[in-house]
Short mmCIF file of C-alpha atoms in Angstrom, two decimals:
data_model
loop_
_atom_site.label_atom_id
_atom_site.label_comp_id
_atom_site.label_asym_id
_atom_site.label_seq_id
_atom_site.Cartn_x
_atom_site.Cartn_y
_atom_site.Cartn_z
CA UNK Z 1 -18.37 10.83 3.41
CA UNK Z 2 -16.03 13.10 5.16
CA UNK Z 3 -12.94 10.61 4.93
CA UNK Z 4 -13.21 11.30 1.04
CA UNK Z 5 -13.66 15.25 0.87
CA UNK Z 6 -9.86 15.35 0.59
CA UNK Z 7 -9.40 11.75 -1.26
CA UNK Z 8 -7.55 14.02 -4.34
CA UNK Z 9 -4.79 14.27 -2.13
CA UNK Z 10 -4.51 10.40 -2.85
CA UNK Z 11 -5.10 11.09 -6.57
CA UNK Z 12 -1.41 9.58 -8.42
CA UNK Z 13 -3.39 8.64 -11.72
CA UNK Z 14 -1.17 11.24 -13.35
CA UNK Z 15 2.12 10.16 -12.47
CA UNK Z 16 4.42 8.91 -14.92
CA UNK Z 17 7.71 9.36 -13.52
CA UNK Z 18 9.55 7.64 -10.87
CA UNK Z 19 10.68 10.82 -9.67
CA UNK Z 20 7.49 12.36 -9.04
CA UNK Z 21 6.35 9.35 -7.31
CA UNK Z 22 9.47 9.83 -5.04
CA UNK Z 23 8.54 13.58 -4.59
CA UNK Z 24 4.73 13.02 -4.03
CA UNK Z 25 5.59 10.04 -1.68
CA UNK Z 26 8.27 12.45 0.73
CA UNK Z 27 5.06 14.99 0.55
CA UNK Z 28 2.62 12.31 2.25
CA UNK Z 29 5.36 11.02 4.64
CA UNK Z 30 5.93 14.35 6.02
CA UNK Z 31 1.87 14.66 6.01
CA UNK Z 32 1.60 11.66 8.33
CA UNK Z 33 4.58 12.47 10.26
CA UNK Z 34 7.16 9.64 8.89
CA UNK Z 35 10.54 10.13 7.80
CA UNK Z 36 11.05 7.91 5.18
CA UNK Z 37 9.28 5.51 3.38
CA UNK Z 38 10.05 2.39 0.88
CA UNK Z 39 8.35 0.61 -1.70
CA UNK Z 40 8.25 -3.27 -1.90
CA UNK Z 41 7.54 -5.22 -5.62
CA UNK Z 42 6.79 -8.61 -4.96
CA UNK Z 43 5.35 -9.59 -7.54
CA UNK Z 44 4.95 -7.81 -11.36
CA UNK Z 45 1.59 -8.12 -13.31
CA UNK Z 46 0.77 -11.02 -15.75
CA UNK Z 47 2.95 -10.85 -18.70
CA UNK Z 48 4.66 -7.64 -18.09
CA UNK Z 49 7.92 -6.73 -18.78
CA UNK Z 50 9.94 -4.43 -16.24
CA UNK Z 51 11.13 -1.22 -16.88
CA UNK Z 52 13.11 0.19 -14.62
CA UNK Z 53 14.92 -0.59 -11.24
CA UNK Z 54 12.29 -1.53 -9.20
CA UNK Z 55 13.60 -0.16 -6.27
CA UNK Z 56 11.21 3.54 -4.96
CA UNK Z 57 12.62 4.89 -1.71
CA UNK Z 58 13.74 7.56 -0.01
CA UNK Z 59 15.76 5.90 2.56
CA UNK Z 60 19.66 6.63 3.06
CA UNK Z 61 21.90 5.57 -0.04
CA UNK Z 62 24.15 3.77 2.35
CA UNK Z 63 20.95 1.40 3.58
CA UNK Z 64 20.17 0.68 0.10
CA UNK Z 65 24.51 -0.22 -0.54
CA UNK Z 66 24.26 -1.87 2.69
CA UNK Z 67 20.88 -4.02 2.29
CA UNK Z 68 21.96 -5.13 -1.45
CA UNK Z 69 25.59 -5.73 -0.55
CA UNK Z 70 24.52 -8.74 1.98
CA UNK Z 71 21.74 -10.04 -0.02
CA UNK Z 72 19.50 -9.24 2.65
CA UNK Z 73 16.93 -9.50 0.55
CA UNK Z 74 16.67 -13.16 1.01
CA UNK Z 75 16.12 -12.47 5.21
CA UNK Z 76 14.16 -8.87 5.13
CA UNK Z 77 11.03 -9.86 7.11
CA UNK Z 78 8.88 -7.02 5.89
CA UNK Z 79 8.33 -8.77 2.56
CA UNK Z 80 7.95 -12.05 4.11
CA UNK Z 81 5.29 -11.33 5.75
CA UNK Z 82 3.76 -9.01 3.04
CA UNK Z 83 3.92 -11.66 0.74
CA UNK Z 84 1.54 -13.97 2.60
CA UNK Z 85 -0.58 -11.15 4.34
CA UNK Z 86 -2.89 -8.93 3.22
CA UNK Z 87 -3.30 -7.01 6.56
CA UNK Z 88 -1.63 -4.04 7.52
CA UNK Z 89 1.19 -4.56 10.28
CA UNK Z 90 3.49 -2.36 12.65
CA UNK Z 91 7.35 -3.83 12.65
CA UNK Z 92 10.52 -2.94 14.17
CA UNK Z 93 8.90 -3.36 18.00
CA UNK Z 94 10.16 -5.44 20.54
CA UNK Z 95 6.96 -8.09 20.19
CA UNK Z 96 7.42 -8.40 16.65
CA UNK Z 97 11.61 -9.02 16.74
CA UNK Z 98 10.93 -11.85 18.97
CA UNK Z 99 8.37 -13.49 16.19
CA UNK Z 100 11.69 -13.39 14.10
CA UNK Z 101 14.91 -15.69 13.40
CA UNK Z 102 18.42 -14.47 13.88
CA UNK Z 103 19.07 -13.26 10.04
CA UNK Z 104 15.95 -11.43 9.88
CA UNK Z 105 15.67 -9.96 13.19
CA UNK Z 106 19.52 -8.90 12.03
CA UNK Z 107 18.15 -6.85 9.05
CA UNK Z 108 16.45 -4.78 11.23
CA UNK Z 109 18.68 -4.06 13.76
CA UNK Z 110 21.33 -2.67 11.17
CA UNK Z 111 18.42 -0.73 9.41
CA UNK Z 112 18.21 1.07 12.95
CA UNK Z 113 22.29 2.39 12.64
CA UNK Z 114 20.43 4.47 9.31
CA UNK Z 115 17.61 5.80 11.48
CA UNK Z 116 14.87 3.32 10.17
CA UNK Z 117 13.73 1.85 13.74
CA UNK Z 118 10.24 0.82 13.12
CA UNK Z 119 7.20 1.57 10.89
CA UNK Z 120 4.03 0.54 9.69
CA UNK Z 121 3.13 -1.55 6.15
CA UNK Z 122 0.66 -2.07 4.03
CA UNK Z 123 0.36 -4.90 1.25
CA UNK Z 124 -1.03 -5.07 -1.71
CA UNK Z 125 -2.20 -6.94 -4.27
CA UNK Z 126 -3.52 -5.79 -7.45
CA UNK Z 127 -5.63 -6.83 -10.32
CA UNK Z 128 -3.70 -8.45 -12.58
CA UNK Z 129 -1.80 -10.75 -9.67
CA UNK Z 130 0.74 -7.52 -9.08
CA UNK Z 131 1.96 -7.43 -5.50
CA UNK Z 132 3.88 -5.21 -3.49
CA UNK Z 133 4.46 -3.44 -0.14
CA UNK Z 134 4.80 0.34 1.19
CA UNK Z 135 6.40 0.61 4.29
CA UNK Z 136 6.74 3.78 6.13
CA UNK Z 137 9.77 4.40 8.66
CA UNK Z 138 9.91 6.53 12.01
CA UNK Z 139 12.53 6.57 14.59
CA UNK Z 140 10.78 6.17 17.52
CA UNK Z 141 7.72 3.78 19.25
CA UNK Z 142 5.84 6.64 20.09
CA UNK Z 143 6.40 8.20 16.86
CA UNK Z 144 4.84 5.35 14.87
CA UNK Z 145 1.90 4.36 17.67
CA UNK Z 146 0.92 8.44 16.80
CA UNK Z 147 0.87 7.82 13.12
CA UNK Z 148 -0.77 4.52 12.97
CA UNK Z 149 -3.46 6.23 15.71
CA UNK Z 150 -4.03 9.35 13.50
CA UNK Z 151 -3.36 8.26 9.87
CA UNK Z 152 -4.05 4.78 9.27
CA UNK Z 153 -7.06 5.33 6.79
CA UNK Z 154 -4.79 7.31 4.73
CA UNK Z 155 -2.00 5.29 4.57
CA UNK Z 156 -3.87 2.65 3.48
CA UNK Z 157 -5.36 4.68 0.51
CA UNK Z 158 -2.07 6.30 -0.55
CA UNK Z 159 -0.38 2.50 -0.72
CA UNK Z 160 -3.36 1.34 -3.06
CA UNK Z 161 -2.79 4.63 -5.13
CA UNK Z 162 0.81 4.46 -4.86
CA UNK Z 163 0.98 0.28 -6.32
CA UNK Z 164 -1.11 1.62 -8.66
CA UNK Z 165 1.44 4.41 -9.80
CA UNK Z 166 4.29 2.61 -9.19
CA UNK Z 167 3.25 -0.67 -11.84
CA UNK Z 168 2.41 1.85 -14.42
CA UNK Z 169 6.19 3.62 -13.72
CA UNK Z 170 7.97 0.54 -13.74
CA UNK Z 171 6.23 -1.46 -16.48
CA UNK Z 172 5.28 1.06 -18.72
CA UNK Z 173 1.34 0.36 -18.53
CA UNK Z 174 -1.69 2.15 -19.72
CA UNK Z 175 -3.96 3.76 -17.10
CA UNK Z 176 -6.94 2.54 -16.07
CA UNK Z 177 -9.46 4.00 -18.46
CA UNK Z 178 -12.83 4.96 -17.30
CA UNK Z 179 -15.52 2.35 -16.72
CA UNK Z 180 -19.40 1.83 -16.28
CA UNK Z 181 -20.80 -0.04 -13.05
CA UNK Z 182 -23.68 -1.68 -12.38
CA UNK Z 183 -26.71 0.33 -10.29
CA UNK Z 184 -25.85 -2.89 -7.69
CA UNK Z 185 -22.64 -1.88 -7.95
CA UNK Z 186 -22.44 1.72 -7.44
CA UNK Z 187 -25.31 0.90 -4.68
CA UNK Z 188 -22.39 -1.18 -2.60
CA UNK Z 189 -19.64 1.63 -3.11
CA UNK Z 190 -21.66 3.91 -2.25
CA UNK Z 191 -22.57 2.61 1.15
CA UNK Z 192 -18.94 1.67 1.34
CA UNK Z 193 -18.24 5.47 1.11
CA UNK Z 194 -20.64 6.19 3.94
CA UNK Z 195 -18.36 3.81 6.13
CA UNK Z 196 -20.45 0.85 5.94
CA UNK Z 197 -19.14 -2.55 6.59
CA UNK Z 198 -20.57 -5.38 3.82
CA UNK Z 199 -22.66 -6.76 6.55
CA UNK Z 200 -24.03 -3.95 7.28
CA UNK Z 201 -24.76 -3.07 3.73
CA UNK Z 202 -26.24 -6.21 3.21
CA UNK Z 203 -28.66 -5.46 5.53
CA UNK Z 204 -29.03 -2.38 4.51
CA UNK Z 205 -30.35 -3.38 0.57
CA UNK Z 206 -31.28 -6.74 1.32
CA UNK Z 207 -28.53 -8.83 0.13
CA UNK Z 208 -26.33 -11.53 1.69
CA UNK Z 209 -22.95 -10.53 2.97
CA UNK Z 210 -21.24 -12.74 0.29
CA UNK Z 211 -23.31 -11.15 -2.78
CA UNK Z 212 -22.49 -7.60 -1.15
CA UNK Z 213 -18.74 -8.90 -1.41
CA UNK Z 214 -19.23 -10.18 -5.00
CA UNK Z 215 -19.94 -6.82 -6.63
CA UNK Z 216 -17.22 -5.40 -4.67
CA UNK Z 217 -14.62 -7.64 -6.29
CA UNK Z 218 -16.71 -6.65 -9.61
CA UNK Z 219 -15.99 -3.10 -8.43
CA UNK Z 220 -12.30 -3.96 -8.02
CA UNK Z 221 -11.72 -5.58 -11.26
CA UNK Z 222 -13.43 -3.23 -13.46
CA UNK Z 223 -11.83 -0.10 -11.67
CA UNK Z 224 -8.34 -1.74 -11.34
CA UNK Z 225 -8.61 -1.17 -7.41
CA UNK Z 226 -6.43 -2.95 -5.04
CA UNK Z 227 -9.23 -3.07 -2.13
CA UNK Z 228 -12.49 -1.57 -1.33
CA UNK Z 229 -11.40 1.52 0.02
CA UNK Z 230 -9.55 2.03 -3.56
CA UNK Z 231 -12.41 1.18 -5.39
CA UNK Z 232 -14.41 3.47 -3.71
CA UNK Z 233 -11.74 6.69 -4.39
CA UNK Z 234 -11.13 5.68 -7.59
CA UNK Z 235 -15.67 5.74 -7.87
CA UNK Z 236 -15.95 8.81 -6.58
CA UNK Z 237 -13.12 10.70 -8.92
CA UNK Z 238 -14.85 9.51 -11.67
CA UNK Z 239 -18.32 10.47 -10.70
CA UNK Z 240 -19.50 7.12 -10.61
CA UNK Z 241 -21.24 7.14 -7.44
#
C-alpha cells in the first residue's frame, strides 16, 4: 500500500471555502510541477441548487475576461471531450489539435498567448450524476510528458477529492458521513489498495470479474467516491479497511 501512506495529502473533506480550495489546489500544482490549474462543472448533482460562481481557477484574470467575452465556452474542447469520457487525456499537443475543428482548435491557441500551452485532465463523475473536469496547465511538451510520467496516480486522486470539495463549496452540501461496508466489500478495497486489478481480485477470492465490479460500485455509492481509487482513500481514512 505504499501509494496510500501519504493519501492525507489528498484529504479536502474539510474544505468549505472556495478559497481554500484555490489555495490547496496552487499547493498540489506546484507539487506535481504545473503552473496552473482549472476546474470544469459540467454537470451539478440531482436537485441541487448552485451557490456560487462555479468558476475555481487559478489561471490569468485576462484568460478568464478573454474566454467569457467570446463565449468560448460553446467551442472549449476540454469539456467536450470530458463530458463524454471518463478517461484521463493530455491536450494542447500537436496530435490532439489536429483531432479538432477550427473554433476549438482556436480556443487553445489563444489560451497559449496566457501561458496555458498544454496539460493533462481528468473527468469525473460523481454519485449523484455530478460531473466535472480538473485540468492542469504547463507551458511546455516536456513539461507535461514529466508530470503525466511521475504524477499521474495523484492527479487522479486529487481530481476525485477535489469534485468532491468543490460540489460541497458550490452547492452548499453536507459531507459524506461515515458508513459501514460489507466484509465482501472491504475484501475488494482492500485488494484494490494492494494495486490489484478486479480480475485479478476475482481470482484472488473466487469471484467473477463482474461481481468484483459490483461491490465496487456498492463501495462507490455508499462512500460518495467518484472511482475506485477514491473509494479506496476515502476506506482507508475512515479505517474501514
Amino acid at each position: 500500500m505504499d501509494f496510500w501512506v501519504g493519501q492525507d495529502d489528498f484529504d479536502l473533506r474539510g474544505v468549505s471555502e472556495k478559497s481554500e480550495l484555490i489555495h490547496r489546489a496552487n499547493a498540489f500544482c506546484v507539487s506535481i510541477g504545473s503552473k496552473n490549474f482549472s476546474y470544469m462543472l459540467l454537470n451539478p448533482p440531482r436537485n441541487a441548487l448552485l451557490k456560487t460562481d462555479p468558476v475555481i481557477t487559478n489561471c490569468p484574470t485576462e484568460w478568464l475576461v478573454r474566454y467569457n467575452e467570446r463565449d468560448y465556452q460553446f467551442h472549449d474542447p476540454l469539456a467536450k471531450i470530458c463530458s463524454r469520457s471518463r478517461l484521463p487525456f493530455r491536450w494542447g499537443h500537436r496530435e490532439f489539435l489536429k483531432l479538432l475543428n477550427k473554433a476549438e482548435r482556436a480556443v487553445l491557441h489563444e489560451a497559449r498567448d496566457f501561458g496555458l500551452v498544454e496539460g493533462y485532465v481528468v473527468p469525473i463523475s460523481g454519485p449523484e450524476g455530478d460531473m466535472g473536469g480538473l485540468s492542469f496547465c504547463v507551458d511546455s511538451s516536456s513539461s507535461v510528458a514529466d508530470m503525466v510520467s511521475e504524477s499521474a496516480a495523484r492527479i487522479q486522486l486529487f481530481a476525485a477529492e477535489f469534485h468532491a470539495a468543490a460540489i460541497r463549496v458550490l452547492f452548499d452540501k453536507v459531507p459524506t458521513k461515515s458508513v459501514t461496508l460489507t466484509p465482501r466489500e472491504r475484501e475488494v478495497l482492500s485488494w484494490a489498495a494492494d494495486g490489484l486489478s478486479s480480475e485479478a481480485t476475482a481470482d484472488r477470492i473466487g469471484l467473477t470479474t463482474p461481481t468484483v465490479n459490483y461491490h465496487i460500485a456498492n463501495c462507490c455509492q455508499e462512500l460518495g467516491a467518484s472511482n475506485k481509487m477514491h473509494a479506496v482513500a476515502m476506506a482507508l481514512r475512515q479505517g474501514l479497511i
